[in-house]
mmCIF file of C-alpha atoms in Angstrom:
data_model
loop_
_atom_site.group_PDB
_atom_site.id
_atom_site.type_symbol
_atom_site.label_atom_id
_atom_site.label_comp_id
_atom_site.label_asym_id
_atom_site.label_seq_id
_atom_site.Cartn_x
_atom_site.Cartn_y
_atom_site.Cartn_z
ATOM 1 C CA MET A 1 139.891 144.086 142.459
ATOM 2 C CA LYS A 2 140.536 145.346 138.950
ATOM 3 C CA ALA A 3 143.252 142.729 138.523
ATOM 4 C CA LEU A 4 140.888 139.994 139.713
ATOM 5 C CA ARG A 5 138.236 141.102 137.201
ATOM 6 C CA LEU A 6 140.796 140.938 134.375
ATOM 7 C CA ILE A 7 141.895 137.467 135.452
ATOM 8 C CA PHE A 8 138.260 136.325 135.685
ATOM 9 C CA LYS A 9 137.484 137.666 132.179
ATOM 10 C CA TRP A 10 140.580 135.950 130.809
ATOM 11 C CA LEU A 11 139.528 132.636 132.357
ATOM 12 C CA LEU A 12 136.011 132.981 130.894
ATOM 13 C CA THR A 13 137.462 133.701 127.452
ATOM 14 C CA CYS A 14 139.731 130.654 127.628
ATOM 15 C CA PHE A 15 136.866 128.428 128.779
ATOM 16 C CA ALA A 16 134.557 129.684 126.014
ATOM 17 C CA SER A 17 137.241 129.114 123.371
ATOM 18 C CA PHE A 18 137.905 125.591 124.656
ATOM 19 C CA PHE A 19 134.185 124.746 124.765
ATOM 20 C CA CYS A 20 133.612 125.973 121.196
ATOM 21 C CA THR A 21 136.619 123.987 119.985
ATOM 22 C CA VAL A 22 135.271 120.785 121.579
ATOM 23 C CA VAL A 23 131.775 121.306 120.113
ATOM 24 C CA ILE A 24 133.124 122.024 116.634
ATOM 25 C CA SER A 25 135.459 119.029 116.740
ATOM 26 C CA GLN A 26 132.549 116.741 117.671
ATOM 27 C CA SER A 27 130.375 117.936 114.778
ATOM 28 C CA PRO A 28 130.289 115.219 112.100
ATOM 29 C CA PRO A 29 131.910 116.346 108.835
ATOM 30 C CA GLU A 30 129.851 116.352 105.647
ATOM 31 C CA LYS A 31 131.193 114.782 102.469
ATOM 32 C CA THR A 32 129.787 114.437 98.994
ATOM 33 C CA TYR A 33 130.999 111.240 97.358
ATOM 34 C CA THR A 34 131.753 111.346 93.631
ATOM 35 C CA THR A 35 133.457 109.250 90.977
ATOM 36 C CA HIS A 36 136.778 110.356 92.499
ATOM 37 C CA ASP A 37 135.840 108.210 95.525
ATOM 38 C CA GLY A 38 135.203 105.149 93.363
ATOM 39 C CA LEU A 39 131.514 105.534 92.483
ATOM 40 C CA PRO A 40 130.750 104.386 88.915
ATOM 41 C CA GLN A 41 128.414 107.365 88.537
ATOM 42 C CA ILE A 42 126.919 109.924 90.920
ATOM 43 C CA GLN A 43 123.248 109.311 90.062
ATOM 44 C CA VAL A 44 122.104 106.722 92.614
ATOM 45 C CA MET A 45 119.301 104.377 91.521
ATOM 46 C CA ASN A 46 119.137 102.133 94.610
ATOM 47 C CA MET A 47 120.906 101.523 97.927
ATOM 48 C CA MET A 48 121.089 98.604 100.344
ATOM 49 C CA GLN A 49 122.950 97.556 103.478
ATOM 50 C CA ASP A 50 123.660 93.821 103.631
ATOM 51 C CA SER A 51 123.735 91.531 106.676
ATOM 52 C CA ARG A 52 127.463 92.196 107.171
ATOM 53 C CA GLY A 53 126.927 95.947 107.304
ATOM 54 C CA LEU A 54 128.353 96.749 103.860
ATOM 55 C CA LEU A 55 126.670 99.597 101.985
ATOM 56 C CA TRP A 56 125.854 98.831 98.335
ATOM 57 C CA VAL A 57 125.055 101.562 95.830
ATOM 58 C CA ALA A 58 123.476 100.970 92.411
ATOM 59 C CA THR A 59 124.058 103.743 89.870
ATOM 60 C CA LYS A 60 123.346 104.468 86.210
ATOM 61 C CA LYS A 61 126.736 102.981 85.353
ATOM 62 C CA GLY A 62 126.949 100.002 87.653
ATOM 63 C CA LEU A 63 127.320 98.724 91.216
ATOM 64 C CA ALA A 64 129.751 99.615 94.004
ATOM 65 C CA TYR A 65 130.149 98.908 97.715
ATOM 66 C CA PHE A 66 131.608 101.181 100.399
ATOM 67 C CA THR A 67 134.706 100.077 102.327
ATOM 68 C CA GLY A 68 134.484 102.865 104.909
ATOM 69 C CA SER A 69 136.774 105.220 103.034
ATOM 70 C CA LYS A 70 136.081 104.633 99.341
ATOM 71 C CA PHE A 71 133.806 102.794 96.909
ATOM 72 C CA MET A 72 134.790 99.644 95.036
ATOM 73 C CA ASP A 73 133.376 99.632 91.491
ATOM 74 C CA ILE A 74 132.244 96.051 90.775
ATOM 75 C CA ASN A 75 131.732 96.728 87.070
ATOM 76 C CA ARG A 76 135.247 98.092 86.613
ATOM 77 C CA LEU A 77 136.981 95.481 88.790
ATOM 78 C CA HIS A 78 135.303 92.603 86.951
ATOM 79 C CA THR A 79 135.265 94.197 83.463
ATOM 80 C CA LEU A 80 131.476 94.050 83.163
ATOM 81 C CA GLY A 81 131.166 97.272 81.229
ATOM 82 C CA HIS A 82 129.100 100.109 82.608
ATOM 83 C CA SER A 83 125.357 99.488 82.509
ATOM 84 C CA LEU A 84 122.473 100.839 84.568
ATOM 85 C CA THR A 85 121.847 98.932 87.803
ATOM 86 C CA ASP A 86 118.630 99.624 89.706
ATOM 87 C CA PHE A 87 117.899 96.341 91.514
ATOM 88 C CA LEU A 88 119.710 95.052 94.602
ATOM 89 C CA ALA A 89 119.010 92.126 96.909
ATOM 90 C CA GLU A 90 120.912 89.868 99.295
ATOM 91 C CA LEU A 91 120.328 86.171 98.721
ATOM 92 C CA PRO A 92 120.019 83.692 101.627
ATOM 93 C CA ASP A 93 123.616 82.516 101.039
ATOM 94 C CA GLY A 94 124.938 86.070 101.389
ATOM 95 C CA LYS A 95 125.528 86.706 97.688
ATOM 96 C CA ILE A 96 124.490 90.067 96.270
ATOM 97 C CA LEU A 97 121.998 89.862 93.411
ATOM 98 C CA PHE A 98 121.936 92.773 90.966
ATOM 99 C CA ASN A 99 120.879 93.534 87.418
ATOM 100 C CA GLN A 100 122.511 94.990 84.335
ATOM 101 C CA ALA A 101 119.621 96.760 82.612
ATOM 102 C CA GLY A 102 121.609 97.565 79.475
ATOM 103 C CA ASN A 103 122.232 93.932 78.509
ATOM 104 C CA GLN A 104 119.274 92.577 80.514
ATOM 105 C CA GLN A 105 121.390 90.370 82.766
ATOM 106 C CA MET A 106 120.981 89.180 86.337
ATOM 107 C CA LEU A 107 124.273 88.648 88.191
ATOM 108 C CA THR A 108 125.485 87.595 91.644
ATOM 109 C CA PHE A 109 128.594 88.687 93.528
ATOM 110 C CA ASP A 110 130.020 86.606 96.394
ATOM 111 C CA GLY A 111 132.779 89.002 97.407
ATOM 112 C CA ALA A 112 135.273 87.585 94.929
ATOM 113 C CA ASN A 113 133.503 86.432 91.755
ATOM 114 C CA VAL A 114 130.643 87.600 89.557
ATOM 115 C CA ASP A 115 128.381 84.885 88.115
ATOM 116 C CA THR A 116 125.218 84.814 86.018
ATOM 117 C CA PHE A 117 122.025 84.251 88.004
ATOM 118 C CA SER A 118 119.615 81.765 86.452
ATOM 119 C CA VAL A 119 116.107 80.663 87.376
ATOM 120 C CA LYS A 120 115.791 76.865 87.410
ATOM 121 C CA ASN A 121 113.298 75.407 84.910
ATOM 122 C CA TRP A 122 112.789 78.817 83.308
ATOM 123 C CA ASN A 123 112.660 79.093 79.517
ATOM 124 C CA GLY A 124 111.026 82.497 79.202
ATOM 125 C CA GLY A 125 114.139 84.374 78.132
ATOM 126 C CA ARG A 126 115.550 87.450 79.830
ATOM 127 C CA ILE A 127 113.970 88.578 83.085
ATOM 128 C CA ARG A 128 113.673 91.867 84.930
ATOM 129 C CA PRO A 129 113.482 91.739 88.745
ATOM 130 C CA VAL A 130 110.756 93.719 90.461
ATOM 131 C CA PHE A 131 111.409 93.106 94.161
ATOM 132 C CA GLN A 132 112.498 90.480 96.675
ATOM 133 C CA ILE A 133 110.444 89.405 99.691
ATOM 134 C CA LYS A 134 112.003 86.932 102.127
ATOM 135 C CA ASN A 135 113.252 83.968 100.035
ATOM 136 C CA TYR A 136 111.212 84.941 96.978
ATOM 137 C CA LEU A 137 112.316 86.882 93.920
ATOM 138 C CA TYR A 138 109.514 88.516 91.921
ATOM 139 C CA PHE A 139 110.242 89.255 88.271
ATOM 140 C CA ILE A 140 108.673 89.799 84.853
ATOM 141 C CA SER A 141 109.683 88.246 81.547
ATOM 142 C CA LEU A 142 111.252 90.468 78.880
ATOM 143 C CA LYS A 143 110.706 87.914 76.126
ATOM 144 C CA THR A 144 107.079 88.762 75.443
ATOM 145 C CA SER A 145 104.869 91.807 75.837
ATOM 146 C CA GLU A 146 102.489 90.008 78.214
ATOM 147 C CA LYS A 147 102.100 91.384 81.709
ATOM 148 C CA ALA A 148 102.922 88.371 83.861
ATOM 149 C CA LEU A 149 104.557 88.376 87.269
ATOM 150 C CA TYR A 150 106.589 85.362 88.387
ATOM 151 C CA ARG A 151 107.643 84.348 91.891
ATOM 152 C CA TYR A 152 110.774 82.248 92.355
ATOM 153 C CA ASN A 153 111.756 80.562 95.614
ATOM 154 C CA ILE A 154 115.527 81.090 95.726
ATOM 155 C CA VAL A 155 116.078 78.414 98.396
ATOM 156 C CA HIS A 156 113.915 75.595 97.001
ATOM 157 C CA HIS A 157 114.174 76.664 93.322
ATOM 158 C CA LYS A 158 110.413 76.606 92.830
ATOM 159 C CA LEU A 159 108.755 78.805 90.211
ATOM 160 C CA ASP A 160 105.193 80.172 90.472
ATOM 161 C CA SER A 161 103.345 82.577 88.201
ATOM 162 C CA VAL A 162 100.650 85.156 88.806
ATOM 163 C CA ALA A 163 98.565 86.253 85.813
ATOM 164 C CA LEU A 164 98.168 90.001 85.426
ATOM 165 C CA MET A 165 95.977 92.135 83.201
ATOM 166 C CA PRO A 166 97.446 94.704 80.756
ATOM 167 C CA GLY A 167 98.238 98.091 82.216
ATOM 168 C CA THR A 168 99.081 96.715 85.647
ATOM 169 C CA GLU A 169 101.268 98.552 88.167
ATOM 170 C CA LEU A 170 102.882 96.700 91.062
ATOM 171 C CA ALA A 171 103.851 97.471 94.643
ATOM 172 C CA SER A 172 104.678 95.413 97.716
ATOM 173 C CA ASP A 173 104.724 95.882 101.470
ATOM 174 C CA LYS A 174 107.059 94.644 104.198
ATOM 175 C CA SER A 175 104.678 91.797 105.104
ATOM 176 C CA GLY A 176 105.000 90.151 101.698
ATOM 177 C CA ASN A 177 101.680 91.285 100.213
ATOM 178 C CA ILE A 178 101.551 92.330 96.544
ATOM 179 C CA TYR A 179 99.314 95.151 95.297
ATOM 180 C CA PHE A 180 98.100 95.283 91.671
ATOM 181 C CA LEU A 181 96.771 98.528 90.253
ATOM 182 C CA MET A 182 94.940 97.491 87.085
ATOM 183 C CA ASN A 183 94.557 100.285 84.535
ATOM 184 C CA ARG A 184 94.234 102.656 87.509
ATOM 185 C CA LYS A 185 90.658 101.428 87.915
ATOM 186 C CA GLU A 186 90.985 98.548 90.389
ATOM 187 C CA LEU A 187 93.273 97.920 93.343
ATOM 188 C CA TRP A 188 93.862 94.243 94.138
ATOM 189 C CA LYS A 189 95.826 92.730 96.993
ATOM 190 C CA GLN A 190 97.459 89.308 96.971
ATOM 191 C CA THR A 191 98.604 87.997 100.336
ATOM 192 C CA PHE A 192 101.823 86.029 100.721
ATOM 193 C CA ASP A 193 99.864 82.742 100.740
ATOM 194 C CA GLY A 194 98.200 83.575 97.391
ATOM 195 C CA LYS A 195 94.766 84.935 98.387
ATOM 196 C CA LEU A 196 93.582 87.666 95.973
ATOM 197 C CA THR A 197 91.164 90.395 97.132
ATOM 198 C CA LEU A 198 89.666 93.442 95.394
ATOM 199 C CA MET A 199 90.466 96.389 97.665
ATOM 200 C CA ILE A 200 88.775 99.311 95.916
ATOM 201 C CA ARG A 201 87.082 100.273 92.649
ATOM 202 C CA PRO A 202 86.529 104.045 92.273
ATOM 203 C CA GLY A 203 83.726 105.859 90.463
ATOM 204 C CA LEU A 204 83.480 106.257 86.694
ATOM 205 C CA ASN A 205 85.258 109.626 86.616
ATOM 206 C CA GLN A 206 87.962 108.682 89.101
ATOM 207 C CA THR A 207 91.309 106.923 88.807
ATOM 208 C CA LEU A 208 93.693 105.337 91.295
ATOM 209 C CA LYS A 209 97.379 106.079 91.660
ATOM 210 C CA PHE A 210 100.085 104.631 93.893
ATOM 211 C CA ASN A 211 101.812 106.824 96.443
ATOM 212 C CA LEU A 212 104.892 104.941 97.635
ATOM 213 C CA GLU A 213 106.330 107.636 99.908
ATOM 214 C CA ASN A 214 105.065 105.839 103.004
ATOM 215 C CA LYS A 215 107.839 103.455 104.087
ATOM 216 C CA GLY A 216 106.793 99.864 104.483
ATOM 217 C CA TYR A 217 103.289 99.977 103.034
ATOM 218 C CA PRO A 218 102.046 101.363 99.698
ATOM 219 C CA LEU A 219 99.342 103.997 99.782
ATOM 220 C CA TYR A 220 97.012 105.058 97.009
ATOM 221 C CA HIS A 221 94.888 108.084 96.321
ATOM 222 C CA VAL A 222 91.845 108.700 94.138
ATOM 223 C CA SER A 223 91.904 111.495 91.568
ATOM 224 C CA ARG A 224 89.298 112.769 89.131
ATOM 225 C CA ASN A 225 89.844 112.479 85.386
#
């Protein structure tokens, strides 16, 4: 009986060791990616997964995409210099649209070549993208100090403008609506078809502020001065 107990304990020990080994081996490993893995810089400004499944990472020193084992630095491979990139979008033709904030450029990458992105019939100088919704690119002009938001149809190359008041903050939701926070005193909503509606105007001693932590739709909260 004593021998049987010893054999039973030995079998339990072997089984426990095997089970722990299997569990540990199935635990996903953690890895911190750095410049040694191809990232231009470790401070991430924006991320996006395109329609092909590629992961794109915008950093303070440029753009890179992940191959599954390492990052490919677009700025280094195409000798663009290292400039802050904080905007990413996939165009309808599959090209990746990104900005170079340092030299105020908009560029596209088709997987092989980098080209300058231009807005047809636009003579307002350098632009800064704000967001993309469906086939529309929303941007502001860097040529003047006026607060004006422009909407450009990437497919049909049509340009629209939306007049804004000074001190305006912008946000968008996943349905294509734009929210304007004017001087933190009025919240306006413009639907995708262009209808503009005043959402809320707080009291005299209150101000509005965006809270964009909610994914998909912007929230706001009222605070006292």
